[in-house]
Short mmCIF file of C-alpha atoms and ligand atoms in Angstrom, two decimals:
data_model
loop_
_atom_site.label_atom_id
_atom_site.label_comp_id
_atom_site.label_asym_id
_atom_site.label_seq_id
_atom_site.Cartn_x
_atom_site.Cartn_y
_atom_site.Cartn_z
CA UNK A 11 -20.64 -36.96 11.35
CA UNK A 12 -20.51 -33.62 13.15
CA UNK A 13 -21.06 -30.60 10.93
CA UNK A 14 -18.18 -28.18 10.66
CA UNK A 15 -18.48 -24.70 12.20
CA UNK A 16 -20.03 -22.41 9.54
CA UNK A 17 -18.48 -18.97 9.11
CA UNK A 18 -20.23 -16.50 6.82
CA UNK A 19 -18.21 -13.44 5.78
CA UNK A 20 -19.87 -10.44 4.10
CA UNK A 21 -17.54 -8.44 1.85
CA UNK A 22 -14.46 -9.50 -0.10
CA UNK A 23 -12.65 -6.20 0.51
CA UNK A 24 -9.74 -5.85 2.89
CA UNK A 25 -11.49 -7.03 6.07
CA UNK A 26 -13.36 -9.94 4.47
CA UNK A 27 -10.54 -11.31 2.35
CA UNK A 28 -7.94 -11.21 5.11
CA UNK A 29 -10.40 -12.85 7.54
CA UNK A 30 -11.08 -15.62 5.01
CA UNK A 31 -7.40 -16.26 4.44
CA UNK A 32 -6.69 -16.29 8.17
CA UNK A 33 -9.17 -19.19 8.47
CA UNK A 34 -7.50 -21.35 5.82
CA UNK A 35 -6.19 -23.97 8.25
CA UNK A 36 -9.15 -23.89 10.62
CA UNK A 37 -11.75 -26.65 10.87
CA UNK A 38 -14.49 -24.39 9.53
CA UNK A 39 -16.54 -23.92 6.37
CA UNK A 40 -16.27 -20.35 5.10
CA UNK A 41 -18.82 -18.72 2.79
CA UNK A 42 -17.65 -15.36 1.45
CA UNK A 43 -20.44 -13.24 -0.06
CA UNK A 44 -19.89 -10.10 -2.12
CA UNK A 45 -21.92 -8.18 -4.68
CA UNK A 46 -18.86 -8.21 -6.96
CA UNK A 47 -16.68 -11.14 -7.96
CA UNK A 48 -13.47 -9.24 -7.16
CA UNK A 49 -11.25 -8.15 -4.32
CA UNK A 50 -10.82 -4.41 -4.90
CA UNK A 51 -7.66 -2.56 -3.91
CA UNK A 52 -9.34 0.83 -3.43
CA UNK A 53 -6.20 2.92 -2.76
CA UNK A 54 -5.26 2.63 -6.45
CA UNK A 55 -8.68 3.38 -7.93
CA UNK A 56 -7.56 6.89 -8.85
CA UNK A 57 -4.85 5.37 -11.08
CA UNK A 58 -7.52 3.41 -13.00
CA UNK A 59 -9.57 6.60 -13.34
CA UNK A 60 -6.60 8.48 -14.77
CA UNK A 61 -5.39 5.80 -17.17
CA UNK A 62 -2.28 4.55 -15.36
CA UNK A 63 -3.49 1.08 -14.39
CA UNK A 64 -6.04 -1.34 -15.77
CA UNK A 65 -8.98 -2.43 -13.63
CA UNK A 66 -7.72 -6.04 -13.62
CA UNK A 67 -4.53 -5.01 -11.89
CA UNK A 68 -6.31 -3.68 -8.82
CA UNK A 69 -9.36 -5.95 -8.80
CA UNK A 70 -8.38 -9.63 -9.19
CA UNK A 71 -11.02 -12.36 -9.09
CA UNK A 72 -11.78 -13.42 -5.50
CA UNK A 73 -12.59 -16.94 -6.66
CA UNK A 74 -9.14 -17.18 -8.23
CA UNK A 75 -7.36 -15.79 -5.15
CA UNK A 76 -9.06 -18.43 -2.99
CA UNK A 77 -8.84 -21.33 -5.45
CA UNK A 78 -6.49 -23.33 -3.21
CA UNK A 79 -8.36 -22.65 0.01
CA UNK A 80 -10.60 -25.71 0.05
CA UNK A 81 -12.59 -24.69 3.14
CA UNK A 82 -13.80 -21.48 1.47
CA UNK A 83 -16.44 -20.83 -1.21
CA UNK A 84 -17.43 -17.52 -2.74
CA UNK A 85 -20.94 -16.41 -3.59
CA UNK A 86 -21.98 -13.50 -5.77
CA UNK A 87 -24.83 -11.56 -4.25
CA UNK A 88 -25.98 -8.38 -2.58
CA UNK A 89 -26.72 -9.07 1.08
CA UNK A 90 -30.23 -7.79 1.70
CA UNK A 91 -30.97 -9.26 5.11
CA UNK A 92 -29.21 -10.47 8.24
CA UNK A 93 -31.37 -12.29 10.79
CA UNK A 94 -29.53 -12.25 14.11
CA UNK A 95 -32.13 -14.48 15.81
CA UNK A 96 -32.30 -17.18 13.16
CA UNK A 97 -28.58 -16.69 12.41
CA UNK A 98 -28.99 -16.41 8.65
CA UNK A 99 -27.78 -14.12 5.89
CA UNK A 100 -29.83 -13.58 2.73
CA UNK A 101 -28.30 -12.39 -0.51
CA UNK A 102 -29.69 -11.78 -3.96
CA UNK A 103 -28.20 -11.69 -7.46
CA UNK A 104 -30.42 -11.04 -10.49
CA UNK A 105 -33.45 -12.57 -8.83
CA UNK A 106 -31.65 -15.55 -7.27
CA UNK A 107 -32.09 -15.35 -3.49
CA UNK A 108 -29.91 -17.45 -1.22
CA UNK A 109 -30.28 -17.79 2.55
CA UNK A 110 -27.23 -19.12 4.33
CA UNK A 111 -27.11 -20.16 8.00
CA UNK A 112 -24.05 -19.30 10.10
CA UNK A 113 -22.48 -20.20 13.43
CA UNK A 114 -20.14 -17.20 13.26
CA UNK A 115 -20.60 -14.09 11.12
CA UNK A 116 -18.04 -11.47 10.06
CA UNK A 117 -19.53 -8.33 8.51
CA UNK A 118 -17.06 -6.26 6.52
CA UNK A 119 -19.22 -4.42 3.99
CA UNK A 120 -17.18 -1.19 4.00
CA UNK A 121 -18.58 2.22 3.18
CA UNK A 122 -20.06 4.27 0.34
CA UNK A 123 -19.59 7.83 -0.90
CA UNK A 124 -21.49 10.39 1.15
CA UNK A 125 -22.94 13.56 -0.35
CA UNK A 126 -24.01 14.83 3.08
CA UNK A 127 -27.69 14.80 2.17
CA UNK A 128 -27.21 16.14 -1.38
CA UNK A 129 -27.71 12.89 -3.27
CA UNK A 130 -28.78 14.92 -6.30
CA UNK A 131 -25.05 15.74 -6.80
CA UNK A 132 -24.26 12.09 -7.69
CA UNK A 133 -24.84 12.31 -11.45
CA UNK A 134 -22.85 15.50 -11.83
CA UNK A 135 -19.97 14.70 -9.47
CA UNK A 136 -19.43 10.95 -9.20
CA UNK A 137 -17.45 9.50 -6.32
CA UNK A 138 -14.63 6.98 -6.46
CA UNK A 139 -15.48 3.80 -4.56
CA UNK A 140 -15.75 1.01 -7.12
CA UNK A 141 -14.38 -0.19 -10.46
CA UNK A 142 -17.55 1.14 -12.12
CA UNK A 143 -16.88 4.57 -10.60
CA UNK A 144 -13.24 4.54 -11.75
CA UNK A 145 -14.13 3.54 -15.33
CA UNK A 146 -16.95 6.06 -15.49
CA UNK A 147 -14.58 8.79 -14.30
CA UNK A 148 -11.91 7.68 -16.75
CA UNK A 149 -14.50 8.08 -19.50
CA UNK A 150 -15.48 11.53 -18.26
CA UNK A 151 -11.90 12.79 -17.86
CA UNK A 152 -10.52 11.60 -21.21
CA UNK A 153 -13.88 12.36 -22.87
CA UNK A 154 -13.68 15.97 -21.63
CA UNK A 155 -10.43 16.53 -23.53
CA UNK A 156 -11.97 14.96 -26.66
CA UNK A 157 -15.04 17.21 -26.46
CA UNK A 158 -12.89 20.28 -25.82
CA UNK A 159 -10.97 19.45 -29.02
CA UNK A 160 -14.14 19.61 -31.16
CA UNK A 161 -15.88 22.48 -29.33
CA UNK A 162 -15.97 25.70 -31.42
CA UNK A 163 -17.20 27.96 -28.60
CA UNK A 164 -14.18 29.04 -26.48
CA UNK A 165 -16.30 29.50 -23.34
CA UNK A 166 -17.70 25.97 -23.50
CA UNK A 167 -14.26 24.65 -24.50
CA UNK A 168 -12.85 26.05 -21.27
CA UNK A 169 -15.70 24.43 -19.34
CA UNK A 170 -14.60 21.07 -20.77
CA UNK A 171 -11.04 21.91 -19.77
CA UNK A 172 -11.93 22.75 -16.16
CA UNK A 173 -11.81 19.88 -13.68
CA UNK A 174 -13.05 20.32 -10.11
CA UNK A 175 -12.18 17.80 -7.41
CA UNK A 176 -14.15 18.14 -4.17
CA UNK A 177 -12.40 17.03 -0.98
CA UNK A 178 -8.71 17.55 -0.22
CA UNK A 179 -8.13 14.31 1.68
CA UNK A 180 -5.81 11.65 0.25
CA UNK A 181 -8.14 10.61 -2.61
CA UNK A 182 -8.90 14.19 -3.69
CA UNK A 183 -5.23 15.21 -3.60
CA UNK A 184 -4.23 12.11 -5.59
CA UNK A 185 -6.97 12.69 -8.18
CA UNK A 186 -6.19 16.40 -8.59
CA UNK A 187 -2.46 15.69 -8.86
CA UNK A 188 -2.96 13.03 -11.51
CA UNK A 189 -5.40 15.08 -13.61
CA UNK A 190 -2.85 17.91 -13.51
CA UNK A 191 -0.06 15.59 -14.67
CA UNK A 192 -2.32 14.25 -17.39
CA UNK A 193 -3.15 17.72 -18.70
CA UNK A 194 0.24 19.35 -18.31
CA UNK A 195 2.48 16.43 -19.19
CA UNK A 196 0.99 13.19 -20.55
CA UNK A 197 -1.52 14.55 -23.10
CA UNK A 198 0.49 17.58 -24.16
CA UNK A 199 1.25 16.53 -27.74
CA UNK A 200 -1.87 14.46 -28.45
CA UNK A 201 -4.32 17.15 -29.56
CA UNK A 202 -4.33 19.54 -32.54
CA UNK A 203 -6.86 22.25 -31.61
CA UNK A 204 -6.47 22.53 -27.86
CA UNK A 205 -3.46 23.02 -25.65
CA UNK A 206 -4.14 20.64 -22.76
CA UNK A 207 -1.86 22.79 -20.60
CA UNK A 208 -4.68 25.37 -20.59
CA UNK A 209 -6.69 22.97 -18.43
CA UNK A 210 -7.63 24.22 -14.95
CA UNK A 211 -7.63 21.77 -12.09
CA UNK A 212 -9.34 23.06 -8.97
CA UNK A 213 -9.28 21.31 -5.60
CA UNK A 214 -12.07 22.49 -3.28
CA UNK A 215 -12.36 21.80 0.44
CA UNK A 216 -14.13 23.37 3.41
CA UNK A 217 -10.98 22.91 5.54
CA UNK A 218 -8.06 25.32 5.44
CA UNK A 219 -5.42 22.83 4.31
CA UNK A 220 -5.09 19.73 2.14
CA UNK A 221 -4.27 16.40 3.83
CA UNK A 222 -5.09 17.99 7.20
CA UNK A 223 -4.75 14.64 9.04
CA UNK A 224 -1.05 14.47 8.10
CA UNK A 225 -0.15 17.43 10.34
CA UNK A 226 0.82 21.01 9.51
CA UNK A 227 4.28 20.36 8.05
CA UNK A 228 3.29 17.62 5.56
CA UNK A 229 0.06 19.40 4.74
CA UNK A 230 2.00 22.57 3.81
CA UNK A 231 4.36 20.46 1.73
CA UNK A 232 1.47 18.88 -0.12
CA UNK A 233 -0.09 22.31 -0.77
CA UNK A 234 3.22 23.54 -2.14
CA UNK A 235 3.62 20.58 -4.49
CA UNK A 236 0.02 20.83 -5.71
CA UNK A 237 0.53 24.50 -6.59
CA UNK A 238 3.71 23.62 -8.47
CA UNK A 239 1.72 21.09 -10.48
CA UNK A 240 -0.73 23.82 -11.43
CA UNK A 241 -3.59 22.80 -9.12
CA UNK A 242 -5.68 25.75 -7.83
CA UNK A 243 -6.47 25.25 -4.16
CA UNK A 244 -9.86 26.62 -3.13
CA UNK A 245 -9.68 25.98 0.60
CA UNK A 246 -12.21 27.19 3.17
CA UNK A 247 -14.91 26.75 0.49
CA UNK A 248 -18.06 24.69 0.95
CA UNK A 249 -19.83 23.22 -2.08
CA UNK A 250 -23.48 24.28 -2.10
CA UNK A 251 -24.63 23.24 -5.56
CA UNK A 252 -23.52 21.09 -8.49
CA UNK A 253 -25.05 20.75 -11.93
CA UNK A 254 -24.01 19.63 -15.40
CA UNK A 255 -22.07 22.74 -16.30
CA UNK A 256 -20.65 23.90 -13.01
CA UNK A 257 -20.28 23.88 -9.29
CA UNK A 258 -21.11 26.58 -6.71
CA UNK A 259 -19.14 27.23 -3.56
CA UNK A 260 -19.47 29.55 -0.59
CA UNK A 261 -16.29 30.80 1.06
CA UNK A 262 -15.71 31.54 4.76
CA UNK A 263 -16.87 35.14 4.27
CA UNK A 264 -20.15 33.93 2.76
CA UNK A 265 -19.38 34.84 -0.87
CA UNK A 266 -21.03 32.54 -3.38
CA UNK A 267 -19.01 31.76 -6.53
CA UNK A 268 -19.84 29.58 -9.53
CA UNK A 269 -17.05 27.60 -11.22
CA UNK A 270 -18.04 26.62 -14.78
CA UNK A 271 -16.87 23.02 -15.22
CA UNK A 272 -18.12 19.95 -17.04
CA UNK A 273 -16.10 17.40 -15.04
CA UNK A 274 -16.41 17.18 -11.29
CA UNK A 275 -15.15 14.45 -8.94
CA UNK A 276 -16.56 13.96 -5.43
CA UNK A 277 -14.14 12.68 -2.80
CA UNK A 278 -15.45 14.58 0.19
CA UNK A 279 -16.93 11.95 2.48
CA UNK A 280 -17.99 8.40 3.19
CA UNK A 281 -20.81 6.72 5.06
CA UNK A 282 -20.84 3.16 6.43
CA UNK A 283 -22.62 0.37 4.56
CA UNK A 284 -26.41 0.31 5.17
CA UNK A 285 -25.87 -3.13 6.73
CA UNK A 286 -24.74 -1.21 9.84
CA UNK A 287 -28.33 0.05 10.09
CA UNK A 288 -29.68 -3.50 9.64
CA UNK A 289 -27.53 -4.68 12.57
CA UNK A 290 -28.37 -1.65 14.70
CA UNK A 291 -32.13 -2.14 14.21
CA UNK A 292 -31.94 -5.66 15.66
CA UNK A 293 -29.71 -4.85 18.63
CA UNK A 294 -30.89 -1.40 19.71
CA UNK A 295 -27.37 -0.04 19.18
CA UNK A 296 -27.32 3.64 18.11
CA UNK A 297 -25.37 4.41 14.95
CA UNK A 298 -22.83 7.22 15.30
CA UNK A 299 -21.28 9.76 12.91
CA UNK A 300 -20.92 8.50 9.34
CA UNK A 301 -23.48 5.73 9.96
CA UNK A 302 -20.88 3.61 11.78
CA UNK A 303 -21.90 0.97 14.30
CA UNK A 304 -20.31 0.91 17.77
CA UNK A 305 -18.78 -2.49 18.56
CA UNK A 306 -17.33 -4.12 21.68
CA UNK A 307 -13.54 -3.94 22.23
CA UNK A 308 -13.32 -7.47 20.74
CA UNK A 309 -15.13 -6.27 17.56
CA UNK A 310 -18.31 -8.18 18.38
CA UNK A 311 -21.79 -6.78 18.18
CA UNK A 312 -23.21 -5.98 21.65
CA UNK A 313 -25.19 -9.03 22.82
CA UNK A 314 -23.95 -11.16 19.92
CA UNK A 315 -20.53 -12.70 20.58
CA UNK A 316 -20.95 -14.77 17.39
CA UNK A 317 -21.11 -11.63 15.17
CA UNK A 318 -18.00 -9.61 14.37
CA UNK A 319 -18.04 -6.30 12.49
CA UNK A 320 -14.76 -5.00 11.06
CA UNK A 321 -13.29 -2.27 8.86
CA UNK A 322 -14.95 0.93 7.67
CA UNK A 323 -18.31 0.09 9.28
CA UNK A 324 -17.22 0.21 12.91
CA UNK A 325 -16.98 2.90 15.55
CA UNK A 326 -14.31 1.98 18.11
CA UNK A 327 -11.70 4.21 19.75
CA UNK A 328 -11.88 6.73 16.86
CA UNK A 329 -10.21 4.23 14.51
CA UNK A 330 -9.90 5.69 11.00
CA UNK A 331 -11.45 4.20 7.85
CA UNK A 332 -8.23 2.81 6.40
CA UNK A 333 -7.14 -0.50 4.94
CA UNK A 334 -5.01 -1.56 7.93
CA UNK A 335 -7.92 -1.21 10.37
CA UNK A 336 -9.93 -3.58 8.16
CA UNK A 337 -7.05 -6.02 7.54
CA UNK A 338 -6.06 -6.28 11.20
CA UNK A 339 -9.73 -6.40 12.26
CA UNK A 340 -10.46 -9.24 9.80
CA UNK A 341 -7.48 -11.24 11.04
CA UNK A 342 -8.41 -10.61 14.68
CA UNK A 343 -12.00 -11.80 14.15
CA UNK A 344 -10.75 -14.97 12.42
CA UNK A 345 -8.30 -15.61 15.27
CA UNK A 346 -11.09 -15.21 17.86
CA UNK A 347 -13.23 -17.77 16.01
CA UNK A 348 -10.33 -20.23 15.91
CA UNK A 349 -9.60 -19.70 19.63
CA UNK A 350 -13.25 -20.25 20.52
CA UNK A 351 -13.29 -23.55 18.62
CA UNK A 352 -10.10 -24.64 20.41
CA UNK A 353 -11.61 -23.47 23.72
CA UNK A 354 -8.75 -21.03 24.26
CA UNK A 355 -9.12 -17.74 26.10
CA UNK A 356 -11.07 -15.29 23.94
CA UNK A 357 -11.18 -12.53 26.52
CA UNK A 358 -8.99 -10.25 24.38
CA UNK A 359 -9.45 -6.80 22.91
CA UNK A 360 -8.59 -5.63 19.39
CA UNK A 361 -5.40 -3.58 19.58
CA UNK A 362 -4.84 -1.67 16.37
CA UNK A 363 -1.23 -1.25 15.35
CA UNK A 364 -0.91 2.00 13.40
CA UNK A 365 1.58 1.45 10.56
CA UNK A 366 1.26 5.07 9.41
CA UNK A 367 -0.32 6.76 6.43
CA UNK A 368 0.80 7.90 3.01
CA UNK A 369 -0.53 9.83 0.03
CA UNK A 370 0.98 10.54 -3.38
CA UNK A 371 0.70 13.97 -4.91
CA UNK A 372 2.38 13.39 -8.25
CA UNK A 373 5.13 11.27 -9.72
CA UNK A 374 8.18 11.34 -7.43
CA UNK A 375 6.27 13.23 -4.71
CA UNK A 376 4.39 11.80 -1.76
CA UNK A 377 3.99 12.39 1.95
CA UNK A 378 4.35 9.69 4.59
CA UNK A 379 3.72 9.77 8.31
CA UNK A 380 5.02 6.66 10.08
CA UNK A 381 5.12 6.97 13.89
CA UNK A 382 7.35 9.92 14.74
CA UNK A 383 8.82 9.97 11.20
CA UNK A 384 7.34 12.46 8.77
CA UNK A 385 8.79 12.56 5.28
CA UNK A 386 7.80 14.23 2.05
CA UNK A 387 9.13 14.13 -1.52
CA UNK A 388 10.96 11.35 -3.35
CA UNK A 389 11.75 9.14 -0.34
CA UNK A 390 8.10 9.11 0.69
CA UNK A 391 7.13 8.30 -2.90
CA UNK A 392 9.45 5.27 -2.98
CA UNK A 393 8.01 4.11 0.36
CA UNK A 394 4.52 4.51 -1.10
CA UNK A 395 5.45 2.44 -4.19
CA UNK A 396 6.91 -0.41 -2.12
CA UNK A 397 4.00 -0.56 0.36
CA UNK A 398 1.37 -0.57 -2.39
CA UNK A 399 3.20 -3.26 -4.35
CA UNK A 400 3.45 -5.46 -1.26
CA UNK A 401 -0.30 -5.23 -0.57
CA UNK A 402 -1.43 -5.73 -4.17
CA UNK A 403 -2.74 -9.27 -4.43
CA UNK A 404 -1.13 -11.58 -6.99
CA UNK A 405 2.34 -11.89 -8.47
CA UNK A 406 1.24 -11.12 -12.04
CA UNK A 407 -0.58 -7.98 -10.87
CA UNK A 408 2.55 -6.71 -9.13
CA UNK A 409 4.63 -7.27 -12.24
CA UNK A 410 2.26 -5.54 -14.68
CA UNK A 411 1.61 -2.72 -12.19
CA UNK A 412 5.34 -2.10 -11.94
CA UNK A 413 5.52 -1.99 -15.74
CA UNK A 414 2.63 0.48 -16.01
CA UNK A 415 4.14 2.70 -13.33
CA UNK A 416 7.38 2.79 -15.33
CA UNK A 417 5.39 3.77 -18.45
CA UNK A 418 3.61 6.60 -16.62
CA UNK A 419 6.20 7.86 -14.17
CA UNK A 420 9.52 7.41 -15.99
CA UNK A 421 7.92 7.91 -19.40
CA UNK A 422 4.89 10.13 -19.81
CA UNK A 423 2.41 7.67 -21.31
CA UNK A 424 -0.93 6.49 -20.04
CA UNK A 425 -1.43 2.96 -21.28
CA UNK A 426 -5.00 2.51 -20.01
CA UNK A 427 -7.01 5.18 -21.76
CA UNK A 428 -9.64 2.85 -23.18
CA UNK A 429 -13.26 3.46 -22.30
CA UNK A 430 -16.34 1.94 -23.85
CA UNK A 431 -18.64 4.29 -25.72
CA UNK A 432 -21.14 4.04 -22.91
CA UNK A 433 -18.56 4.90 -20.25
CA UNK A 434 -17.06 7.77 -22.15
CA UNK A 435 -18.51 9.91 -24.86
CA UNK A 436 -22.03 8.49 -24.55
CA UNK A 437 -23.03 9.84 -21.13
CA UNK A 438 -21.04 13.05 -21.43
CA UNK A 439 -22.35 13.99 -24.84
CA UNK A 440 -25.82 12.94 -23.86
CA UNK A 441 -25.83 15.21 -20.86
CA UNK A 442 -24.31 18.03 -22.88
CA UNK A 443 -27.15 17.66 -25.40
CA UNK A 444 -29.73 17.50 -22.60
CA UNK A 445 -31.08 14.13 -23.73
CA UNK A 446 -31.40 12.31 -20.38
CA UNK A 447 -30.20 8.78 -19.59
CA UNK A 448 -29.31 6.47 -22.47
CA UNK A 449 -28.26 2.88 -22.70
CA UNK A 450 -26.38 2.42 -25.97
CA UNK A 451 -24.57 4.28 -28.74
CA UNK A 452 -27.55 3.44 -30.98
CA UNK A 453 -29.78 5.27 -28.52
CA UNK A 454 -27.46 8.26 -28.67
CA UNK A 455 -27.67 8.32 -32.46
CA UNK A 456 -31.45 7.85 -32.51
CA UNK A 457 -32.17 10.50 -29.91
CA UNK A 458 -29.68 12.93 -31.43
CA UNK A 459 -31.45 12.50 -34.79
CA UNK A 460 -34.80 13.13 -33.12
CA UNK A 461 -33.49 16.26 -31.50
CA UNK A 462 -32.26 17.54 -34.85
CA UNK A 463 -35.63 16.70 -36.42
CA UNK A 464 -37.40 18.76 -33.74
C1 LIG B 527 -10.39 5.93 -3.51
C2 LIG B 527 -9.95 5.38 -2.19
C3 LIG B 527 -8.62 5.50 -1.80
C4 LIG B 527 -8.21 4.98 -0.58
N1 LIG B 527 -6.88 5.09 -0.23
C5 LIG B 527 -6.45 4.51 0.91
C6 LIG B 527 -5.07 4.53 1.25
O1 LIG B 527 -4.24 5.09 0.52
N2 LIG B 527 -4.69 3.91 2.41
C7 LIG B 527 -5.59 3.27 3.22
O2 LIG B 527 -5.19 2.70 4.23
N3 LIG B 527 -6.90 3.26 2.93
C8 LIG B 527 -7.36 3.84 1.81
N4 LIG B 527 -8.69 3.82 1.49
C9 LIG B 527 -9.64 3.23 2.47
C10 LIG B 527 -9.64 1.71 2.40
O3 LIG B 527 -9.74 1.26 1.07
C11 LIG B 527 -10.80 1.20 3.24
O4 LIG B 527 -10.61 1.64 4.56
C12 LIG B 527 -10.90 -0.32 3.21
O5 LIG B 527 -11.16 -0.77 1.91
C13 LIG B 527 -11.97 -0.81 4.16
O6 LIG B 527 -12.04 -2.20 4.10
P1 LIG B 527 -13.43 -2.94 4.38
O7 LIG B 527 -13.17 -4.39 4.33
O8 LIG B 527 -14.07 -2.35 5.58
O9 LIG B 527 -14.34 -2.50 3.16
P2 LIG B 527 -14.09 -2.64 1.60
O10 LIG B 527 -12.67 -2.89 1.28
O11 LIG B 527 -14.75 -1.45 1.00
O12 LIG B 527 -14.90 -3.94 1.22
C14 LIG B 527 -16.29 -3.99 1.35
C15 LIG B 527 -16.80 -5.07 0.42
O13 LIG B 527 -18.14 -5.35 0.76
C16 LIG B 527 -18.90 -5.47 -0.41
N5 LIG B 527 -20.27 -5.13 -0.06
C17 LIG B 527 -20.74 -3.96 0.45
N6 LIG B 527 -22.04 -4.06 0.71
C18 LIG B 527 -22.42 -5.31 0.36
C19 LIG B 527 -23.66 -6.01 0.38
N7 LIG B 527 -24.79 -5.46 0.85
N8 LIG B 527 -23.68 -7.27 -0.09
C20 LIG B 527 -22.56 -7.86 -0.57
N9 LIG B 527 -21.38 -7.26 -0.60
C21 LIG B 527 -21.30 -5.99 -0.15
C22 LIG B 527 -18.26 -4.51 -1.40
O14 LIG B 527 -18.53 -4.89 -2.74
C23 LIG B 527 -16.78 -4.66 -1.04
O15 LIG B 527 -16.15 -5.65 -1.80
C24 LIG B 527 -9.14 4.34 0.27
C25 LIG B 527 -10.47 4.23 -0.12
C26 LIG B 527 -10.88 4.75 -1.35
C27 LIG B 527 -12.32 4.61 -1.76
#
């Protein structure tokens, strides 16, 4: 019996999942490899970090999503090697290495947070790219209010109550807006010693306007709404240093200023998955800005018509790193594979259809740019709600998400404030006490005791 065409897909994010689903009726065997067992809806990560949604709502199990797709299997593992000559992919998970041969390969491994060469900032200003990041940030944000409540020194208390978000793109604006709502509205009556409305939320960016890619009118509207929420905009400021207790910026005139703050969030840049480098090394292709790999107009790797690269990793026609580029790219790659098997014409190019972009600023306020239409305010917010609900995977997720949005936006509650000790107080308190990395609450207690003994 002839073996079925083997398609290996790396990444169960937007590009990988939509490619897999587009192959459901094809005579192929799909192997989907990801280092996590979930499909992550990244645009709502900031809502997990700020206690609006639970992680399960935006990161359903990939295995469960694909349970009825009999021609697809999922494998947990970090892809460590791609051999373009032997046509194999090797992945590893806790010491278990698997090498899988392919006839067609789709690489959709996305991107990671970039610190522009300052990787030492990571511990002090985490990014927001994964569920781990969102839960760690949730712990830091809610933990900061808890530690402010018990801090006797007013200077340190204000450090706990100062939140700095770096990067005024969509993620930074959404984070700053939600932390402001949290401090000024949701947590207002929960504390006895501190007034959470005293919290300072600072949004820093080297550019002169927030949401610059949305055009001058919507950008000005966003700036206006952020100020109304109580967010301080520090625009035209470059971050030059970050440590445990603060962040240093240099403005356009060269003045260096330190902002004392215990909680910093980094949403200033991304860089393509290192797998782009792996592919480039074997093809002689030069990576471009942001570590992206140039691809052919049909999304294939130069010299390798059997390898497609889609989503955040690619450089093609200045396409942005957004979900729709990955979704449409994944579907296009799957379609090309099907056409090849049916011996249909595959001499086609990937034509991206721009459905527009949106960003929320706070409850009832968003900006949306769809073709020639530019709207801000409540209408844009409703559009944002509908679009995000449509793209969330799973009926149950949509229902519970809608419920949690009602709790947070119509009411003022945050139903997802839970953080494990390790995610929350543990790391924050540990850093504040200068104890270095720890692994458990018992460690915290033991090392705190030791410190007191010294
Ligand atoms: C906080 C945030 C907010 C965003 N908001 C928006 C928005 O509002 N609108 C919008 O359009 N876009 C938004 N984006 C961008 C959008 O999410 C990305 O463009 C999109 O996810 C890219 O899809 P992808 O398939 O290329 O990569 P991803 O969706 O990132 O998927 C990559 C997958 O590959 C896996 N992976 C990576 N490396 C390996 C490896 N070596 N081995 C195994 N698996 C691996 C990862 O675990 C991941 O599951 C946002 C992104 C972030 C981080």
